[in-house]
Coordinates of C-alpha atoms and ligand atoms in Angstrom, one line a residue:
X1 CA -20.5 -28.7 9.3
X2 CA -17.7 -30.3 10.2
X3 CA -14.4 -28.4 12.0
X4 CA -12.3 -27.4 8.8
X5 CA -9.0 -29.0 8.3
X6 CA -6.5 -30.0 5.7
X7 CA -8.3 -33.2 4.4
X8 CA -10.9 -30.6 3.8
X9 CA -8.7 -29.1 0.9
X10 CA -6.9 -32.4 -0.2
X11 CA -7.9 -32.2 -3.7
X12 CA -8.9 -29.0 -4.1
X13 CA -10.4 -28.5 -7.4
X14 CA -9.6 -25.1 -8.2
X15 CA -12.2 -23.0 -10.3
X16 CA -10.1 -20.1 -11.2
X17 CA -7.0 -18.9 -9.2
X18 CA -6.4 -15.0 -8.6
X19 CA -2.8 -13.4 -8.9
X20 CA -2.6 -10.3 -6.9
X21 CA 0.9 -8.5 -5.8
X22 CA 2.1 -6.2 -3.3
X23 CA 2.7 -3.0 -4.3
X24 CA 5.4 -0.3 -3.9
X25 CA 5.1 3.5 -4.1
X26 CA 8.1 5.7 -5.8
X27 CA 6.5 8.7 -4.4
X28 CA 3.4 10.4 -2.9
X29 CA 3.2 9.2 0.7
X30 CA 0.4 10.2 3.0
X31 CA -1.0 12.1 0.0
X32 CA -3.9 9.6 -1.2
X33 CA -6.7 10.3 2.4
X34 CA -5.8 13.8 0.9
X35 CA -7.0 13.8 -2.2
X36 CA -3.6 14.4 -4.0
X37 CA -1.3 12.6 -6.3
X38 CA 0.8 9.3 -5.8
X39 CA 3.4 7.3 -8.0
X40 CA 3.3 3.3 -7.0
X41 CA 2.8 0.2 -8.9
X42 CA 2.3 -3.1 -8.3
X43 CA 5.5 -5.8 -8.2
X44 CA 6.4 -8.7 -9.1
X45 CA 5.5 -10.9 -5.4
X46 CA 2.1 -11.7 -5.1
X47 CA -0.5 -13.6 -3.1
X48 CA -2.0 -16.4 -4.9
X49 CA -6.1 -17.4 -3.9
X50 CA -7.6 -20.8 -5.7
X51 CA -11.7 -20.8 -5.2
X52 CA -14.5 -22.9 -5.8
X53 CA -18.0 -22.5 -5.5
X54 CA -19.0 -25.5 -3.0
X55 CA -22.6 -25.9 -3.4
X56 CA -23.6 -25.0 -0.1
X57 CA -26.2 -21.8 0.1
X58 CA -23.8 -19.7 2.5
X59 CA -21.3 -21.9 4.3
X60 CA -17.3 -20.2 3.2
X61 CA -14.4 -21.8 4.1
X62 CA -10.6 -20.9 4.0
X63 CA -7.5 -22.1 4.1
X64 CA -4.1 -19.5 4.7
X65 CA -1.1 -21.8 4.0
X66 CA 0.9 -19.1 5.2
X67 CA -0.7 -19.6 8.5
X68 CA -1.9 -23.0 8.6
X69 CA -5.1 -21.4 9.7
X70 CA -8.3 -22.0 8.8
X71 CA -11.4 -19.9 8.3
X72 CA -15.2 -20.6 8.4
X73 CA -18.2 -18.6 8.5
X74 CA -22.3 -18.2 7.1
X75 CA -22.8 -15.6 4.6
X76 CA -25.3 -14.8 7.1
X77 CA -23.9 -14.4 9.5
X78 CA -21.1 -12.0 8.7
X79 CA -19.5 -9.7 11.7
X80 CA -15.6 -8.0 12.2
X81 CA -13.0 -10.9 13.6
X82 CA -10.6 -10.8 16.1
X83 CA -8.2 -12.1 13.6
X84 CA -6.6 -9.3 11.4
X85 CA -6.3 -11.2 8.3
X86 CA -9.6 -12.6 8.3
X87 CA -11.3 -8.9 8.5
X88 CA -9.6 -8.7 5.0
X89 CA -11.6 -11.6 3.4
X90 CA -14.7 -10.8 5.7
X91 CA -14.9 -6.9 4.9
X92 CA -14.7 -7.6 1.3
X93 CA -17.6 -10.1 1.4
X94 CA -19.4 -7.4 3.6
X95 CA -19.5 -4.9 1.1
X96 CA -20.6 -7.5 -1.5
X97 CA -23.3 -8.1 0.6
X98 CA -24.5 -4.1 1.0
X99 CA -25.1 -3.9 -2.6
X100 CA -27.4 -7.5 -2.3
X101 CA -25.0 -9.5 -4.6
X102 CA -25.8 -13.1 -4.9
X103 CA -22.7 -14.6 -3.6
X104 CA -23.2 -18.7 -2.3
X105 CA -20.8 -20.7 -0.6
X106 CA -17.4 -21.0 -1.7
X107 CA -13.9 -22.3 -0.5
X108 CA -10.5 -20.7 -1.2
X109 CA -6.9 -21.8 -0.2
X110 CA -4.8 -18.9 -0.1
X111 CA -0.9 -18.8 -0.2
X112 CA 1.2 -15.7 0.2
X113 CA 4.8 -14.4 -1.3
X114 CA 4.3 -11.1 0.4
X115 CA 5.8 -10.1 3.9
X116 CA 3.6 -9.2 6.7
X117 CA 4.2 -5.8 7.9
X118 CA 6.5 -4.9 5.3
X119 CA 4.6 -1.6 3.8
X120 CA 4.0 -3.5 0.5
X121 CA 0.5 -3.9 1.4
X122 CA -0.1 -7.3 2.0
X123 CA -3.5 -6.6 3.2
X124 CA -4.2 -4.5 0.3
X125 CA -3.5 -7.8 -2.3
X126 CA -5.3 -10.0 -0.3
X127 CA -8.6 -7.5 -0.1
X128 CA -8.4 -6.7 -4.0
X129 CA -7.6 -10.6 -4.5
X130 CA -10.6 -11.5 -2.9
X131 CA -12.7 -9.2 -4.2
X132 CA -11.7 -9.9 -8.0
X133 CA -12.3 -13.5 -7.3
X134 CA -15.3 -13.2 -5.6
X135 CA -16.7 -11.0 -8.4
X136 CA -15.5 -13.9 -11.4
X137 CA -16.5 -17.4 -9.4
X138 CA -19.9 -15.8 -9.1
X139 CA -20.0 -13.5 -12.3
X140 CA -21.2 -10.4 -10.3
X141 CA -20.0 -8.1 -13.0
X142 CA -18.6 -4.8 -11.3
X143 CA -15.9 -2.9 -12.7
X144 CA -12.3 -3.0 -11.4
X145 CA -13.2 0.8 -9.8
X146 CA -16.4 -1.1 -7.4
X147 CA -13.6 -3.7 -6.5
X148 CA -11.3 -1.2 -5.6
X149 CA -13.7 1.0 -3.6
X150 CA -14.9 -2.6 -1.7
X151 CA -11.7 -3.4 -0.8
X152 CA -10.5 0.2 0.6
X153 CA -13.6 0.1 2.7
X154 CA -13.1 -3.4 3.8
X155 CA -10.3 -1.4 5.2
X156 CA -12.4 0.9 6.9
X157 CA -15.3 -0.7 8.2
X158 CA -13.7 -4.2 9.3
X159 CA -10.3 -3.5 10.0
X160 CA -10.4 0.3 11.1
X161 CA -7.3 1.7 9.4
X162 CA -8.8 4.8 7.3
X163 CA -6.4 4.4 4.3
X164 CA -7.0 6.0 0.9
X165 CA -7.2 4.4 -2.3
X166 CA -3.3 4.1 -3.2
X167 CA -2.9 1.1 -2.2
X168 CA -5.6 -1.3 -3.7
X169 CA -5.7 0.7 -7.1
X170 CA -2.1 0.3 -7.6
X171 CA -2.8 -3.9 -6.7
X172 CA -5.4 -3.7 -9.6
X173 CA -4.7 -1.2 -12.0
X174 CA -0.8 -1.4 -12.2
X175 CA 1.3 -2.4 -15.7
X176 CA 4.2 -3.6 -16.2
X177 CA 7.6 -1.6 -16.4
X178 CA 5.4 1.2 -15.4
X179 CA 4.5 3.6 -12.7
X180 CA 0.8 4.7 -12.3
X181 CA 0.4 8.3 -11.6
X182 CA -2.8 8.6 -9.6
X183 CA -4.9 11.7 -8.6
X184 CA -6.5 9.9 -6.2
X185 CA -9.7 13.1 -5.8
X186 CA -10.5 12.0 -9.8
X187 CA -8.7 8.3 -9.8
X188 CA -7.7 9.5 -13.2
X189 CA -4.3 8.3 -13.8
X190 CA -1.2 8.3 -16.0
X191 CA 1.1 5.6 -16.7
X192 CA 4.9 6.8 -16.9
X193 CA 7.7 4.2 -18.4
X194 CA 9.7 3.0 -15.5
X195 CA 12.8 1.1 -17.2
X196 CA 15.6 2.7 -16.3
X197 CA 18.2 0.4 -16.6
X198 CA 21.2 0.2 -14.8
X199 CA 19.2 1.4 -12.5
X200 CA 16.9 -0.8 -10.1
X201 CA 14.7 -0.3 -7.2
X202 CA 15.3 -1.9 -4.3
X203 CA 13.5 -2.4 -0.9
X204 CA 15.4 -2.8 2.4
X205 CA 12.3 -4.3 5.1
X206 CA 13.6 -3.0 8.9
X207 CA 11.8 -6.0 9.7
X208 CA 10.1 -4.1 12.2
X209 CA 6.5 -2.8 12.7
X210 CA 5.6 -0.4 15.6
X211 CA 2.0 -1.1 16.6
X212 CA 1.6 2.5 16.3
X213 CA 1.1 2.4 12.7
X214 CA -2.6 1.9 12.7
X215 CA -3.7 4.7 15.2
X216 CA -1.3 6.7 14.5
X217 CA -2.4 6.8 11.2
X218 CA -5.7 7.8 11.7
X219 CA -4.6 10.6 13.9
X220 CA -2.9 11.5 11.0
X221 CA -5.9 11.5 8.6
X222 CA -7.2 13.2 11.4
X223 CA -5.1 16.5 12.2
X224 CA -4.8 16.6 7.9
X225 CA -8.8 17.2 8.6
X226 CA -8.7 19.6 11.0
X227 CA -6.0 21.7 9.0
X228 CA -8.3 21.9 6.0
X229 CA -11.3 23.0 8.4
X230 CA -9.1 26.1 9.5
X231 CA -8.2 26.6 6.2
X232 CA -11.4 26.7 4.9
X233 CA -12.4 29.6 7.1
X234 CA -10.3 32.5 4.7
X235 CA -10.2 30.1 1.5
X236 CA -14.0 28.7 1.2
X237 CA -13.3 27.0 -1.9
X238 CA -10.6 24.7 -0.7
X239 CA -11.9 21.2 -0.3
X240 CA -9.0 19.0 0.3
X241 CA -4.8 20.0 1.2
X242 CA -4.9 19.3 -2.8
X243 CA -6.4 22.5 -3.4
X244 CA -3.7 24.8 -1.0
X245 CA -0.4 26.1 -2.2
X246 CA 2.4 27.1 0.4
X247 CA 1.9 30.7 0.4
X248 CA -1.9 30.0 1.3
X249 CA -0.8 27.9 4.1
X250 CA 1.7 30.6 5.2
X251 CA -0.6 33.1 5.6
X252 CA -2.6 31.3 7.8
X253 CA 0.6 30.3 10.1
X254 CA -0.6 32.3 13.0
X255 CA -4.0 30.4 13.6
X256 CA -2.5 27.1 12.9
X257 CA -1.3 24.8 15.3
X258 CA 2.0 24.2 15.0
X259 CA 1.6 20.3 14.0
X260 CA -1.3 21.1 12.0
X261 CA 0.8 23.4 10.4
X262 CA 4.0 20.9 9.8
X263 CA 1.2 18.2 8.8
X264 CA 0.2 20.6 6.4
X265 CA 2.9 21.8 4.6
X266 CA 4.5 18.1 4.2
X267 CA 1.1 16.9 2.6
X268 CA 1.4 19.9 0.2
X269 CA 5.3 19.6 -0.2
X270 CA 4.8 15.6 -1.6
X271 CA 1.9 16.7 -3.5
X272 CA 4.3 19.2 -5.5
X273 CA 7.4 16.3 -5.2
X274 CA 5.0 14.1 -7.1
X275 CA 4.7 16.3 -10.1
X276 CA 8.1 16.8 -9.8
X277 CA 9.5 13.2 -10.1
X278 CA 6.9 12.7 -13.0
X279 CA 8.8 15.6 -14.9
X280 CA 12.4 14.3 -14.1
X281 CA 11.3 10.6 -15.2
X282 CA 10.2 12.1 -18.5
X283 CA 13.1 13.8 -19.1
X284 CA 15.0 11.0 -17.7
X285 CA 16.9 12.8 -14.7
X286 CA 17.6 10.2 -12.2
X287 CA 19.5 11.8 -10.1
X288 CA 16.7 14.7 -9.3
X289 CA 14.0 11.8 -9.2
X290 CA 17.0 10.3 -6.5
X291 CA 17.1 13.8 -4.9
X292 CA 12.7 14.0 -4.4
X293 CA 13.2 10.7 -2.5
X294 CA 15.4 12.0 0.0
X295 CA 13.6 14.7 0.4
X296 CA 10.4 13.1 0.7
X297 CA 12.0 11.1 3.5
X298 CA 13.1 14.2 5.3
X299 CA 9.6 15.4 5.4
X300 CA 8.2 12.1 6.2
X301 CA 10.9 12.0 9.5
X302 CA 10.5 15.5 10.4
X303 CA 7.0 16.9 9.7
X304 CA 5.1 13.9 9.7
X305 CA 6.9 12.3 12.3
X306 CA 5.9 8.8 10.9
X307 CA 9.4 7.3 10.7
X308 CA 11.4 5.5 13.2
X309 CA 15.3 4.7 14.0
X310 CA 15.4 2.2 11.9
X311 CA 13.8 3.2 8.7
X312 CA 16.0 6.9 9.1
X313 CA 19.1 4.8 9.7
X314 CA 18.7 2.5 6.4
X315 CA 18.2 6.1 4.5
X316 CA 21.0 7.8 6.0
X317 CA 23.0 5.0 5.4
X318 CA 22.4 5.0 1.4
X319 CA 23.7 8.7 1.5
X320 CA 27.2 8.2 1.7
X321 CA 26.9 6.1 -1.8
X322 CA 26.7 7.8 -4.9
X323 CA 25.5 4.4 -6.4
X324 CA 22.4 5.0 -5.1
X325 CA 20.4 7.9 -6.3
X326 CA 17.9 8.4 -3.3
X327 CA 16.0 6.6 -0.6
X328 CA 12.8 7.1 1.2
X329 CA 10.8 5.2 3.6
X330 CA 7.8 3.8 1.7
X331 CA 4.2 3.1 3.2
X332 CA 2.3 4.0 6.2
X333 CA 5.5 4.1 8.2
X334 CA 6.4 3.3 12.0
X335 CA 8.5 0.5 10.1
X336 CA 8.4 -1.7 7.1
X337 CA 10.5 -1.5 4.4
X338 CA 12.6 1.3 2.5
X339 CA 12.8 2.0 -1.0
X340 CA 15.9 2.8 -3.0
X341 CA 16.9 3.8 -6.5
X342 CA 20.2 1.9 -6.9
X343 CA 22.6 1.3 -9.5
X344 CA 22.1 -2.5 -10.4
X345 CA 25.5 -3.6 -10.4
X346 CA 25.9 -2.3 -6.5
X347 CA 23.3 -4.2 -5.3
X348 CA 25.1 -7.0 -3.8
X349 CA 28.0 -5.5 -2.4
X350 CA 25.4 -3.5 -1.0
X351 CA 23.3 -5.8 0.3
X352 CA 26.3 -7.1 2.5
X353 CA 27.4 -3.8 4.0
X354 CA 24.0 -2.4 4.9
X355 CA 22.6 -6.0 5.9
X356 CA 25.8 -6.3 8.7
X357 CA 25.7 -2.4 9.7
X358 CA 21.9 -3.2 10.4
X359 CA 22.8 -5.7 12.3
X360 CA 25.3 -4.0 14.6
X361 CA 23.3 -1.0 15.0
X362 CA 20.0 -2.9 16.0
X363 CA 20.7 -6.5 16.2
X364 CA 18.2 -7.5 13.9
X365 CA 18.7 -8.7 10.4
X366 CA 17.0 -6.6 7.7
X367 CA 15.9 -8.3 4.2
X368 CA 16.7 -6.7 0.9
X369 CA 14.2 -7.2 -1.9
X370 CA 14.9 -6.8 -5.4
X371 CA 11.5 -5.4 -6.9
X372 CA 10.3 -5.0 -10.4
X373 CA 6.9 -2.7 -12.1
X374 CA 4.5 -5.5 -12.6
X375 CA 1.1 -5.5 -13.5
X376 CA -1.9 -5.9 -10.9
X377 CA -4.2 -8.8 -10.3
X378 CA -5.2 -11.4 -12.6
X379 CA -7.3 -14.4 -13.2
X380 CA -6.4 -17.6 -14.2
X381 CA -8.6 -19.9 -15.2
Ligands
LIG401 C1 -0.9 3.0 3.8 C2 -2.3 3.2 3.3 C3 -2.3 4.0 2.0 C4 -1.4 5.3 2.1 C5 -0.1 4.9 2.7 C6 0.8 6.1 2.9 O1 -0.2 2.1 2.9 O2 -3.0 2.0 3.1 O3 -3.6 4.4 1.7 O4 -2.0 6.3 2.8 O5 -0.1 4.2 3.9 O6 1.1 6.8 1.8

């Protein structure tokens, strides 16, 4: 085969094209590897993947515009890549593969809306995308759950972050003007209204991403483990931080570490904040739901320790206006963006005076998005 290039795609007669968006999350963070509860959805900017089958038996070839990069490789001959976004595509078409589904060769020209880097999981739209194309072009029939469980263990296994499921259910399963409630031990979820006009949500990207984020991450995941183990010692029955309250973790705060211990008692503290913002949204009480986002943050900063400057500065700086309900950091952390509950008609004026305070405090320019509930992935055809 020739080396791919542009001509290659000239033309490119699409079979179907898959629609599949970043996603935010109101609440929850760090919860989902635990088995607990989580509040995202899915928004409207997306990553867009055109494939055809091209009547080879195994040769795959890709295009990123984003990149101007190209991608080729044997169904065969299938192994992890030094190139982060191709472990996406790759890992996806791995776990195809465990479960002997007749996939042939097939081209795709990928173009993405979505920031790198940004904590609206990029990867996590481009995994799902893939995998929901995959599954139509060749008519492999698995449910939306088998897609979802690929793509978090494309995750896994090619590109070594241990993530929970958050991420790509909320890319697949998400509705518009809604938030899905997930209880990501069961996956059985909830979907709660989210119109709450004049107010908005709003993302503020740091524009920064610590390379920490991925190990760190897994330590995370990690020490959460470990805390459980102890646990489980004087409460056999627990399974997951899902299944402890506070006052079982206190009574244990002698043989605890004193991370584990911190670790611990944020994971249960979101799990509870999650509830809690599901009851306020019901009963329509911004201003609490505003309130649970601050002081999700707070944990996140102070007994997760996965924040940085930059995201605790953009949070900060939100407090002194009473336009904006709350703000939190949102994702994995170590960076990305922050997310903000904001009266609409502020937005611009703030966008000007936190985008130039940004700026003098770090000397980097930050990027305010404007988000909206939108529904996960679909074909078109
Ligand atoms: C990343 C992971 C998710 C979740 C969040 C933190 O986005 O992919 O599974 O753990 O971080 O809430």
């Amino acid at each position: 085969m020739e080396t791919l290039n542009k001509d290659y795609f000239e033309d490119f007669e699409t079979e179907l094209t898959v629609f599949s968006p970043g996603r935010i999350n109101l609440i929850g963070e760090h919860t989902d590897y635990n088995d607990g509860f989580v509040l995202p959805t899915a928004i409207d900017k997306k990553i867009s993947l055109s494939f055809k089958k091209n009547n080879t038996a195994e040769t795959c070839n890709i295009y990123s515009k984003n990149f101007d990069a190209f991608l080729q490789f044997q169904l065969s001959k299938i192994e992890p890549s030094t190139t982060e976004w191709e472990n996406y595509i790759l890992g996806v078409i791995h776990e195809f593969q465990k479960r002997n589904a007749p996939i042939t060769g097939f081209d795709c020209v990928i173009h993405s809306e979505l920031p790198i880097g940004a904590g609206i999981s990029s990867s996590a739209a481009l995994e799902c995308g893939t995998a929901i194309g995959v599954n139509s072009l060749f008519n492999l029939q698995f449910s939306s759950e088998d897609l979802i469980t690929f793509s978090r263990d494309a995750e896994h296994n090619f590109v070594g972050t241990k993530c929970g499921v958050m991420d790509q259910f909320a890319v697949v399963m998400s509705e518009k003007d809604h938030l899905l409630l997930l209880d990501c031990k069961t996956l059985a979820y909830e979907l709660i209204p989210f119109n709450f006009s004049p107010y908005k949500l709003l993302l503020i990207n740091t524009n920064i991403s610590h390379n920490l984020a991925s190990s760190e991450y897994n330590k995370r995941r990690e020490e959460c483990e470990l805390g459980v183990k102890i646990i489980q010692q004087n409460y056999p029955e627990v399974t997951s931080l899902r299944d402890v309250n506070l006052d079982m973790l206190n009574s244990l705060k002698p043989d605890l570490d004193e991370t584990i211990y911190r670790r611990c008692k944020y994971v249960i503290s979101e799990n509870n904040r999650v509830k809690q913002t599901v009851k306020n949204l019901k009963e329509s009480n911004l201003n609490l739901v505003g309130e649970l986002m601050y002081a999700s943050h707070e944990g996140l900063r102070n007994s997760y320790d996965v924040s940085c400057p930059e995201l605790d500065f953009l949070v900060d700086f939100s407090k002194s206006y009473e336009l904006i309900l709350g703000a939190r950091m949102m994702g994995g952390g170590f960076g990305g963006c922050t997310i903000h509950l904001i009266h609409q008609d502020f937005i611009n004026e703030y966008t000007e005076i936190v985008s130039a305070a940004y700026q003098k405090q770090f000397g980097i320019n930050a990027t305010v998005i404007e988000v909206n509930p939108c529904q996960g992935s679909y074909i078109k055809i």
